[in-house]
Amino acid sequence: LAKTTQPISMDSYEGQEVNITCSHNNIATNDYITWYQQFPSQGPRFIIQGYKTKVTNEVASLFIPADRKSSTLSLPRVSLSDTAVYYCLVGDRGFGGGFKTIFGAGTRLFVKA
Amino acid sequence: GAVVSQHPSWVICKSGTSVKIECRSLDFQATTMFWYRQFPKQSLMLMATSNEGSKATYEQGVEKDKFLINHASLTLSTLTVTSAHPEDSSFYICSARDRAMGEQYFGPGTRLTVT
C-alpha cells in the first residue's frame, strides 16, 4: 500500500482557493488517488477520485502530474463550513473486493472569516 | 449517492457488558466491509476487514475475541465489543465497498462510551 504524506494543518480565509498537496512516491500502476473530507464526529465523505491529469467535480478539482507521485486537491473559494480534516488515500479501487483503505494523518484545514 | 447507515449512532454502556453496532449498505451490495475506530483528534485506524460469508481479517494488535465481526449478508455487518472497558470508548466507523462499482462509502459513525 502506498504511503501518503500531507501537511498536518493549513489555515485559509473565506473566499480563497485552497490547495492541499499529497505525496505518494511509491504509488503503484493500478492505484487511484481518493480524497475524503471529515467533520468532527462524522464519517469521512468522498470528495473526488482520479488516476491521472485533472479531475473536476462540483466541489473540487484534483491535479495529478504525469509521474503520479503527488496530487493536489484544490478547493475553490472556501467557506467556514469547509473547516475539516482532509485525507488523501492511494490504492487499487478493488473491484470485487481486495485492498484495504488505510488512512494517513490527514490535513486539518481551518478557514477563518 | 450510495448510503451506509450505522446503528446506534451513540451508545453508553457499563464496563463488562457487550455492545453490538450494526452497519448496513442501504442501496447497494457490499462484498467487503471495513471497521475503523477513531480517537479524538486522531486519524481513522483500520480494525478489520470483513468479506461476506467468511471470517474477518483483523489488523495487527486488534483482539479478534474482543471485537467480534459478523458479515452475514451483502448488506449487513456487525461489530460486537465484548466485555467493554472504558478504554474501548471511541468513535467506531464502518465502510462498505460497492460490489458492482468498487466505490467505498462510509457510515456516519457510532460513539461508544463505556462507564
Coordinates of N, CA and C in Angstrom, one line a residue:
Chain A
L1 N 0.8 -1.2 0.0 CA 0.0 0.0 0.0 C 0.9 1.2 0.0
A2 N 0.6 2.2 -0.9 CA 1.4 3.4 -1.0 C 1.1 4.3 0.2
K3 N 2.2 4.7 0.8 CA 2.1 5.6 1.9 C 1.9 7.1 1.4
T4 N 1.2 7.8 2.2 CA 0.9 9.2 1.8 C 1.4 10.2 2.8
T5 N 1.8 11.3 2.3 CA 2.3 12.4 3.2 C 1.6 13.7 2.9
Q6 N 1.0 14.3 3.9 CA 0.3 15.5 3.7 C 0.7 16.5 4.8
P7 N 0.5 17.8 4.6 CA 0.7 18.8 5.7 C -0.2 18.5 6.8
I8 N 0.2 18.7 8.0 CA -0.6 18.4 9.2 C -1.8 19.4 9.3
S9 N -1.5 20.6 9.0 CA -2.6 21.6 9.1 C -2.4 22.8 8.1
M10 N -3.5 23.4 7.8 CA -3.4 24.6 6.9 C -4.5 25.6 7.4
D11 N -4.2 26.9 7.2 CA -5.1 27.9 7.5 C -5.5 28.7 6.2
S12 N -6.7 29.2 6.2 CA -7.1 29.9 5.0 C -8.2 30.9 5.4
Y13 N -8.5 31.8 4.5 CA -9.6 32.7 4.7 C -10.8 32.4 3.8
E14 N -11.9 32.8 4.2 CA -13.1 32.7 3.4 C -12.9 33.3 2.0
G15 N -13.3 32.6 1.0 CA -13.2 33.1 -0.4 C -12.0 32.8 -1.1
Q16 N -11.0 32.3 -0.4 CA -9.7 31.9 -1.0 C -9.8 30.5 -1.6
E17 N -8.8 30.3 -2.5 CA -8.7 28.9 -3.1 C -7.6 28.2 -2.2
V18 N -7.9 27.0 -1.9 CA -7.0 26.2 -1.0 C -6.5 25.0 -1.8
N19 N -5.2 24.8 -1.8 CA -4.6 23.7 -2.4 C -3.9 22.8 -1.4
I20 N -4.3 21.6 -1.3 CA -3.6 20.7 -0.4 C -2.9 19.6 -1.2
T21 N -1.6 19.5 -1.0 CA -0.8 18.6 -1.8 C -0.5 17.3 -0.9
C22 N -0.5 16.2 -1.6 CA -0.3 14.9 -1.0 C 0.9 14.2 -1.8
S23 N 1.8 13.7 -1.1 CA 2.9 13.0 -1.7 C 2.7 11.5 -1.6
H24 N 2.9 10.8 -2.7 CA 2.7 9.3 -2.7 C 3.8 8.7 -3.6
N25 N 5.0 8.7 -3.2 CA 6.1 8.4 -4.1 C 6.1 7.0 -4.6
N26 N 5.5 6.0 -3.8 CA 5.6 4.6 -4.3 C 4.2 4.2 -4.8
I27 N 3.5 5.1 -5.4 CA 2.2 4.7 -6.0 C 2.4 3.6 -7.0
A28 N 1.4 2.7 -7.0 CA 1.5 1.6 -8.0 C 0.7 1.9 -9.2
T29 N 0.9 1.1 -10.3 CA 0.3 1.3 -11.6 C -1.2 1.3 -11.4
N30 N -1.7 0.4 -10.6 CA -3.2 0.2 -10.5 C -3.9 1.1 -9.5
D31 N -3.1 1.9 -8.8 CA -3.6 2.7 -7.7 C -4.3 4.0 -8.2
Y32 N -5.4 4.3 -7.6 CA -6.2 5.5 -7.7 C -5.9 6.4 -6.5
I33 N -6.2 7.7 -6.7 CA -6.0 8.6 -5.6 C -7.4 9.2 -5.2
T34 N -7.7 9.1 -4.0 CA -9.0 9.4 -3.5 C -8.9 10.4 -2.3
W35 N -9.7 11.4 -2.3 CA -9.7 12.4 -1.2 C -11.0 12.3 -0.5
Y36 N -10.9 12.4 0.9 CA -12.1 12.4 1.7 C -12.1 13.6 2.6
Q37 N -13.2 14.0 3.0 CA -13.4 15.1 4.0 C -14.1 14.6 5.2
Q38 N -13.6 15.0 6.4 CA -14.3 14.5 7.6 C -14.5 15.7 8.6
F39 N -15.7 15.8 9.0 CA -16.1 16.7 10.1 C -16.1 16.0 11.4
P40 N -15.9 16.7 12.5 CA -15.9 16.1 13.8 C -17.1 15.2 14.1
S41 N -16.9 14.0 14.6 CA -18.0 13.1 14.9 C -18.8 12.7 13.7
Q42 N -18.2 12.7 12.6 CA -18.9 12.2 11.4 C -18.0 11.2 10.6
G43 N -18.6 10.4 9.8 CA -17.8 9.5 8.9 C -17.2 10.3 7.8
P44 N -16.1 9.8 7.2 CA -15.5 10.5 6.1 C -16.5 10.6 4.9
R45 N -16.4 11.7 4.2 CA -17.2 11.9 3.0 C -16.3 12.0 1.8
F46 N -16.7 11.2 0.7 CA -15.9 11.2 -0.5 C -16.0 12.6 -1.2
I47 N -14.8 13.1 -1.6 CA -14.7 14.3 -2.3 C -14.5 14.1 -3.8
I48 N -13.4 13.4 -4.1 CA -13.0 13.3 -5.5 C -12.0 12.1 -5.7
Q49 N -12.0 11.5 -6.8 CA -11.0 10.5 -7.1 C -10.5 10.6 -8.5
G50 N -9.2 10.3 -8.7 CA -8.6 10.4 -10.0 C -7.5 9.4 -10.2
Y51 N -7.1 9.2 -11.5 CA -6.0 8.4 -11.8 C -4.8 9.2 -12.4
K52 N -5.1 10.1 -13.2 CA -4.1 10.9 -13.8 C -4.7 12.2 -14.3
T53 N -3.8 13.2 -14.6 CA -4.1 14.5 -15.1 C -5.1 15.3 -14.2
K54 N -6.2 15.7 -14.7 CA -7.1 16.5 -13.9 C -8.5 16.0 -13.8
V55 N -9.1 16.0 -12.7 CA -10.5 15.7 -12.5 C -11.2 16.8 -11.8
T56 N -12.3 17.1 -12.2 CA -13.1 18.2 -11.6 C -14.5 17.8 -11.3
N57 N -15.1 18.1 -10.2 CA -16.5 17.9 -9.9 C -17.1 19.2 -9.3
E58 N -18.2 19.1 -8.8 CA -18.9 20.3 -8.3 C -18.3 20.9 -7.1
V59 N -17.4 20.2 -6.4 CA -16.9 20.7 -5.1 C -15.4 20.9 -5.2
A60 N -14.7 20.2 -6.0 CA -13.2 20.3 -6.0 C -12.6 19.9 -7.3
S61 N -11.3 20.1 -7.4 CA -10.5 19.7 -8.5 C -9.3 18.9 -8.0
L62 N -8.9 17.9 -8.8 CA -7.8 17.1 -8.4 C -6.8 17.1 -9.5
F63 N -5.6 17.6 -9.2 CA -4.5 17.7 -10.2 C -3.5 16.6 -9.9
I64 N -3.1 15.8 -10.9 CA -2.2 14.7 -10.8 C -1.2 14.9 -11.9
P65 N 0.1 15.1 -11.5 CA 1.2 15.2 -12.6 C 1.4 13.9 -13.2
A66 N 2.2 13.9 -14.3 CA 2.4 12.7 -15.1 C 3.1 11.6 -14.4
D67 N 4.0 11.9 -13.4 CA 4.6 10.8 -12.7 C 3.7 10.2 -11.6
R68 N 2.6 10.9 -11.3 CA 1.6 10.5 -10.3 C 2.2 10.3 -8.9
K69 N 3.4 10.9 -8.6 CA 3.9 10.7 -7.3 C 3.4 11.8 -6.3
S70 N 2.5 12.6 -6.7 CA 1.9 13.5 -5.8 C 0.5 13.9 -6.4
S71 N -0.3 14.5 -5.6 CA -1.6 15.0 -6.2 C -1.9 16.3 -5.3
T72 N -2.8 17.1 -5.9 CA -3.2 18.3 -5.3 C -4.7 18.5 -5.3
L73 N -5.3 18.6 -4.2 CA -6.7 18.8 -4.0 C -6.9 20.3 -4.0
S74 N -7.7 20.8 -4.9 CA -8.0 22.3 -5.0 C -9.4 22.5 -4.6
L75 N -9.6 23.4 -3.6 CA -11.0 23.8 -3.1 C -11.2 25.2 -3.5
P76 N -12.0 25.5 -4.4 CA -12.2 26.9 -4.9 C -13.1 27.7 -3.9
R77 N -12.6 28.9 -3.5 CA -13.5 29.8 -2.7 C -14.0 29.1 -1.5
V78 N -13.1 28.8 -0.6 CA -13.6 28.1 0.6 C -14.5 28.9 1.5
S79 N -15.3 28.3 2.3 CA -16.1 29.0 3.3 C -15.8 28.4 4.6
L80 N -16.4 29.0 5.7 CA -16.2 28.5 7.0 C -16.6 27.0 7.2
S81 N -17.6 26.6 6.4 CA -18.0 25.2 6.5 C -17.1 24.2 5.9
D82 N -16.0 24.7 5.3 CA -15.0 23.8 4.7 C -14.0 23.4 5.8
T83 N -14.1 24.0 6.9 CA -13.2 23.6 8.0 C -13.4 22.2 8.4
A84 N -12.3 21.4 8.2 CA -12.5 19.9 8.3 C -11.1 19.3 8.2
V85 N -11.1 18.0 8.3 CA -9.8 17.2 8.0 C -10.0 16.6 6.7
Y86 N -8.9 16.7 5.9 CA -8.9 16.2 4.5 C -7.9 15.0 4.4
Y87 N -8.3 13.9 3.9 CA -7.5 12.7 3.8 C -7.2 12.4 2.4
C88 N -6.0 12.1 2.1 CA -5.6 11.6 0.8 C -5.3 10.1 0.9
L89 N -5.9 9.3 0.1 CA -5.7 7.9 0.1 C -5.3 7.4 -1.3
V90 N -4.4 6.4 -1.3 CA -4.0 5.8 -2.5 C -4.2 4.3 -2.5
G91 N -4.8 3.7 -3.5 CA -5.0 2.3 -3.5 C -5.7 1.8 -4.7
D92 N -5.7 0.6 -4.9 CA -6.4 -0.1 -6.0 C -7.9 0.1 -5.7
R93 N -8.7 0.4 -6.7 CA -10.1 0.6 -6.5 C -10.8 -0.7 -6.0
G94 N -10.1 -1.8 -6.2 CA -10.5 -3.1 -5.6 C -11.8 -3.6 -6.1
F95 N -12.0 -3.6 -7.4 CA -13.3 -4.2 -7.9 C -13.3 -5.6 -7.5
G96 N -14.5 -6.0 -7.0 CA -14.7 -7.4 -6.5 C -14.1 -7.6 -5.1
G97 N -13.7 -6.5 -4.5 CA -13.1 -6.7 -3.1 C -11.6 -6.7 -3.2
G98 N -10.9 -6.5 -2.1 CA -9.5 -6.5 -2.1 C -8.8 -5.5 -1.2
F99 N -8.4 -4.4 -1.7 CA -7.5 -3.6 -0.9 C -8.2 -3.0 0.3
K100 N -7.4 -2.8 1.3 CA -8.0 -2.2 2.5 C -7.6 -0.7 2.5
T101 N -8.5 0.1 2.9 CA -8.2 1.6 2.9 C -7.6 2.0 4.2
I102 N -6.4 2.5 4.1 CA -5.6 2.9 5.2 C -5.5 4.4 5.2
F103 N -5.9 5.0 6.3 CA -5.8 6.5 6.4 C -4.5 7.0 7.0
G104 N -4.0 8.0 6.4 CA -2.9 8.7 7.0 C -3.4 9.7 8.0
A105 N -2.5 10.6 8.3 CA -2.8 11.6 9.4 C -3.8 12.7 8.9
G106 N -3.9 12.9 7.6 CA -4.8 13.9 7.1 C -4.3 15.3 7.3
T107 N -5.0 16.3 6.7 CA -4.7 17.7 6.8 C -5.8 18.4 7.5
R108 N -5.6 19.1 8.6 CA -6.6 19.9 9.2 C -6.7 21.3 8.6
L109 N -7.7 21.6 7.9 CA -7.9 22.9 7.3 C -8.8 23.7 8.2
F110 N -8.3 24.9 8.5 CA -9.1 25.8 9.3 C -9.3 27.1 8.5
V111 N -10.6 27.4 8.2 CA -11.0 28.5 7.4 C -11.5 29.6 8.3
K112 N -10.8 30.8 8.2 CA -11.2 31.9 9.1 C -12.0 32.9 8.3
A113 N -12.8 33.7 9.1 CA -13.7 34.7 8.5 C -12.8 35.9 8.1
Chain B
G1 N -26.6 9.4 -4.0 CA -25.4 8.5 -3.9 C -25.7 7.4 -2.9
A2 N -24.8 6.4 -2.9 CA -24.9 5.3 -2.0 C -24.9 5.7 -0.5
V3 N -25.6 5.0 0.3 CA -25.7 5.3 1.7 C -25.4 4.1 2.5
V4 N -24.6 4.4 3.6 CA -24.2 3.4 4.6 C -24.7 3.9 5.9
S5 N -25.5 3.1 6.6 CA -26.0 3.5 7.9 C -25.4 2.7 9.0
Q6 N -25.4 3.3 10.2 CA -24.9 2.6 11.4 C -25.9 2.8 12.5
H7 N -26.0 1.8 13.3 CA -26.9 1.9 14.4 C -26.3 1.1 15.6
P8 N -26.3 1.7 16.8 CA -26.9 3.1 17.1 C -25.9 4.1 16.7
S9 N -26.3 5.4 16.7 CA -25.4 6.5 16.5 C -24.5 6.8 17.7
W10 N -25.1 6.5 18.8 CA -24.3 6.6 20.1 C -24.8 5.7 21.1
V11 N -23.9 5.2 22.0 CA -24.3 4.2 23.0 C -23.4 4.4 24.2
I12 N -24.1 4.3 25.4 CA -23.4 4.3 26.6 C -23.6 3.0 27.3
C13 N -22.6 2.4 27.7 CA -22.7 1.1 28.4 C -21.8 1.0 29.6
K14 N -22.1 0.0 30.5 CA -21.3 -0.2 31.7 C -20.2 -1.1 31.4
S15 N -19.1 -0.9 32.1 CA -17.9 -1.7 32.0 C -18.3 -3.2 32.2
G16 N -17.8 -4.1 31.3 CA -18.1 -5.5 31.4 C -19.2 -6.0 30.6
T17 N -20.0 -5.1 30.0 CA -21.1 -5.5 29.2 C -20.6 -5.5 27.7
S18 N -21.5 -6.1 26.8 CA -21.2 -6.1 25.4 C -22.1 -5.2 24.6
V19 N -21.6 -4.7 23.6 CA -22.3 -3.8 22.7 C -22.2 -4.2 21.3
K20 N -23.3 -4.2 20.5 CA -23.3 -4.5 19.1 C -23.6 -3.3 18.3
I21 N -22.8 -3.1 17.3 CA -23.0 -2.0 16.3 C -23.3 -2.6 15.0
E22 N -24.4 -2.1 14.3 CA -24.7 -2.6 13.0 C -24.3 -1.6 11.9
C23 N -23.9 -2.2 10.8 CA -23.5 -1.4 9.6 C -24.3 -1.9 8.4
R24 N -25.0 -1.1 7.8 CA -25.8 -1.5 6.6 C -25.6 -0.7 5.4
S25 N -25.5 -1.4 4.2 CA -25.4 -0.7 3.0 C -26.9 -0.7 2.5
L26 N -27.4 0.6 2.3 CA -28.9 0.7 2.1 C -29.3 0.5 0.6
D27 N -28.5 0.8 -0.3 CA -28.9 0.7 -1.7 C -27.9 0.1 -2.6
F28 N -27.0 -0.7 -2.0 CA -26.1 -1.5 -2.8 C -25.6 -2.7 -2.0
Q29 N -25.0 -3.6 -2.8 CA -24.5 -4.8 -2.1 C -23.0 -4.6 -1.9
A30 N -22.6 -5.0 -0.7 CA -21.2 -4.8 -0.3 C -20.5 -6.2 0.0
T31 N -19.6 -6.6 -0.8 CA -18.9 -7.8 -0.6 C -17.9 -7.6 0.6
T32 N -17.4 -6.4 0.7 CA -16.4 -6.1 1.7 C -16.8 -4.9 2.5
M33 N -16.7 -5.1 3.8 CA -16.9 -4.0 4.8 C -15.7 -3.9 5.7
F34 N -15.5 -2.6 6.1 CA -14.4 -2.3 6.9 C -14.8 -1.7 8.2
W35 N -14.1 -2.0 9.3 CA -14.4 -1.3 10.6 C -13.2 -0.5 11.1
Y36 N -13.5 0.7 11.5 CA -12.4 1.6 11.9 C -12.8 2.1 13.3
R37 N -11.8 2.5 14.1 CA -12.0 3.3 15.3 C -11.2 4.5 15.2
Q38 N -11.7 5.6 15.9 CA -11.1 6.9 15.8 C -11.1 7.5 17.2
F39 N -10.0 7.8 17.7 CA -9.9 8.6 19.0 C -9.8 10.1 18.7
P40 N -10.2 10.9 19.7 CA -10.2 12.3 19.4 C -9.0 12.9 18.8
K41 N -9.1 13.7 17.8 CA -8.0 14.4 17.1 C -7.0 13.4 16.5
Q42 N -7.4 12.2 16.2 CA -6.6 11.2 15.5 C -7.2 10.8 14.3
S43 N -6.4 10.1 13.4 CA -7.0 9.6 12.2 C -7.8 8.3 12.4
L44 N -8.4 7.8 11.4 CA -9.1 6.5 11.5 C -8.1 5.4 11.5
M45 N -8.3 4.4 12.4 CA -7.4 3.3 12.4 C -8.2 2.0 12.0
L46 N -7.8 1.4 11.0 CA -8.5 0.2 10.5 C -8.4 -0.9 11.5
M47 N -9.5 -1.5 11.9 CA -9.5 -2.6 12.8 C -9.6 -3.9 12.1
A48 N -10.5 -4.0 11.1 CA -10.7 -5.3 10.5 C -11.4 -5.1 9.1
T49 N -11.2 -6.1 8.3 CA -11.9 -6.2 7.0 C -12.7 -7.4 7.0
S50 N -13.9 -7.3 6.6 CA -14.8 -8.5 6.5 C -15.4 -8.7 5.2
N51 N -15.3 -9.9 4.7 CA -16.0 -10.3 3.4 C -17.2 -11.1 3.7
E52 N -18.2 -10.9 3.0 CA -19.5 -11.6 3.2 C -19.3 -13.1 3.1
G53 N -19.7 -13.8 4.2 CA -19.7 -15.2 4.3 C -18.4 -15.8 4.7
S54 N -17.4 -15.0 5.1 CA -16.2 -15.5 5.6 C -15.7 -14.8 6.8
K55 N -14.7 -15.3 7.4 CA -14.2 -14.7 8.7 C -13.5 -13.4 8.4
A56 N -13.6 -12.5 9.4 CA -13.0 -11.2 9.2 C -11.4 -11.3 9.4
T57 N -10.8 -10.4 8.7 CA -9.3 -10.3 8.8 C -9.0 -9.1 9.7
Y58 N -8.3 -9.4 10.8 CA -8.0 -8.3 11.8 C -6.7 -7.7 11.6
E59 N -6.5 -6.5 11.8 CA -5.2 -5.8 11.8 C -4.4 -6.2 13.0
Q60 N -3.1 -6.0 12.9 CA -2.2 -6.4 14.0 C -2.6 -5.6 15.2
G61 N -2.6 -6.2 16.3 CA -2.9 -5.5 17.6 C -4.4 -5.4 17.9
V62 N -5.3 -5.9 17.1 CA -6.7 -5.8 17.3 C -7.1 -7.2 17.8
E63 N -7.7 -7.3 19.0 CA -8.1 -8.6 19.5 C -9.4 -9.1 18.9
K64 N -9.3 -10.2 18.1 CA -10.5 -10.7 17.4 C -11.5 -11.3 18.4
D65 N -11.1 -11.7 19.6 CA -12.1 -12.2 20.5 C -12.8 -11.1 21.3
K66 N -12.3 -9.9 21.2 CA -12.9 -8.8 21.9 C -13.8 -8.0 20.9
F67 N -13.4 -7.9 19.7 CA -14.1 -7.2 18.7 C -14.6 -8.3 17.7
L68 N -15.8 -8.8 17.9 CA -16.4 -9.8 17.1 C -17.1 -9.2 15.8
I69 N -16.7 -9.6 14.7 CA -17.3 -9.1 13.5 C -18.0 -10.2 12.7
N70 N -19.2 -9.9 12.3 CA -20.1 -10.8 11.5 C -20.5 -10.1 10.3
H71 N -20.3 -10.8 9.1 CA -20.8 -10.2 7.9 C -21.6 -11.2 7.2
A72 N -22.8 -11.4 7.7 CA -23.7 -12.5 7.3 C -24.4 -12.3 6.0
S73 N -24.5 -11.0 5.5 CA -25.2 -10.8 4.2 C -24.5 -9.7 3.5
L74 N -24.9 -9.5 2.3 CA -24.3 -8.5 1.4 C -24.6 -7.1 1.8
T75 N -25.5 -6.9 2.8 CA -25.8 -5.6 3.2 C -25.7 -5.3 4.7
L76 N -25.2 -6.2 5.4 CA -25.1 -6.1 6.9 C -23.8 -6.7 7.4
S77 N -23.2 -5.8 8.3 CA -22.0 -6.3 9.0 C -22.2 -5.8 10.5
T78 N -21.9 -6.6 11.4 CA -22.0 -6.2 12.8 C -20.6 -6.3 13.5
L79 N -20.4 -5.3 14.4 CA -19.3 -5.3 15.3 C -19.7 -5.4 16.7
T80 N -19.3 -6.4 17.4 CA -19.7 -6.6 18.9 C -18.4 -6.4 19.7
V81 N -18.5 -5.4 20.6 CA -17.5 -5.1 21.5 C -17.8 -5.9 22.8
T82 N -17.1 -6.9 23.1 CA -17.4 -7.8 24.2 C -16.6 -7.3 25.4
S83 N -17.3 -7.5 26.6 CA -16.7 -7.1 27.9 C -16.0 -5.7 27.8
A84 N -16.8 -4.8 27.4 CA -16.3 -3.4 27.2 C -15.6 -2.8 28.4
H85 N -14.6 -2.1 28.2 CA -13.9 -1.3 29.2 C -13.8 0.1 28.8
P86 N -13.6 1.0 29.8 CA -13.5 2.4 29.4 C -12.6 2.8 28.3
E87 N -11.5 2.0 28.2 CA -10.5 2.3 27.1 C -11.0 2.0 25.7
D88 N -12.2 1.2 25.7 CA -12.8 0.9 24.4 C -13.7 2.1 23.9
S89 N -13.9 3.1 24.8 CA -14.6 4.3 24.4 C -14.0 4.9 23.2
S90 N -14.7 5.1 22.1 CA -14.1 5.6 20.9 C -15.3 5.9 19.9
F91 N -14.9 6.3 18.8 CA -15.8 6.6 17.6 C -15.5 5.4 16.6
Y92 N -16.6 4.6 16.4 CA -16.4 3.5 15.5 C -17.1 3.8 14.2
I93 N -16.4 3.6 13.1 CA -16.9 3.9 11.8 C -16.8 2.7 10.9
C94 N -17.8 2.4 10.1 CA -17.8 1.3 9.2 C -17.8 1.9 7.8
S95 N -17.3 1.1 6.8 CA -17.4 1.5 5.4 C -17.7 0.2 4.6
A96 N -18.3 0.4 3.5 CA -18.7 -0.7 2.6 C -18.3 -0.4 1.2
R97 N -17.8 -1.5 0.6 CA -17.4 -1.4 -0.8 C -18.5 -1.9 -1.7
D98 N -18.9 -1.1 -2.7 CA -19.9 -1.5 -3.6 C -19.5 -2.6 -4.5
R99 N -20.2 -3.7 -4.4 CA -19.8 -4.9 -5.2 C -19.7 -4.7 -6.6
A100 N -20.6 -3.9 -7.2 CA -20.6 -3.7 -8.6 C -19.6 -2.6 -9.1
M101 N -19.5 -1.5 -8.4 CA -18.7 -0.4 -8.9 C -17.3 -0.3 -8.2
G102 N -17.1 -0.9 -7.1 CA -15.9 -0.8 -6.4 C -15.7 0.4 -5.5
E103 N -16.7 1.3 -5.6 CA -16.6 2.5 -4.7 C -16.7 2.2 -3.3
Q104 N -16.1 3.0 -2.4 CA -16.2 2.7 -1.0 C -16.9 3.9 -0.3
Y105 N -17.9 3.5 0.6 CA -18.7 4.5 1.2 C -18.6 4.3 2.7
F106 N -18.7 5.4 3.5 CA -18.5 5.4 4.9 C -19.8 5.7 5.6
G107 N -20.0 5.0 6.8 CA -21.1 5.3 7.6 C -20.9 6.5 8.5
P108 N -21.9 7.0 9.2 CA -21.8 8.2 10.0 C -21.1 8.0 11.3
G109 N -20.8 6.8 11.7 CA -20.1 6.5 12.9 C -21.0 6.3 14.1
T110 N -20.4 5.6 15.1 CA -21.1 5.3 16.3 C -20.2 5.7 17.5
R111 N -20.7 6.5 18.3 CA -19.9 7.0 19.5 C -20.2 6.0 20.6
L112 N -19.2 5.3 21.1 CA -19.3 4.4 22.2 C -18.6 5.0 23.5
T113 N -19.4 5.0 24.5 CA -18.8 5.5 25.8 C -19.1 4.4 26.8
V114 N -18.0 3.9 27.4 CA -18.1 2.9 28.4 C -17.8 3.5 29.8
T115 N -18.7 3.3 30.7 CA -18.6 3.9 32.0 C -18.1 2.9 33.1

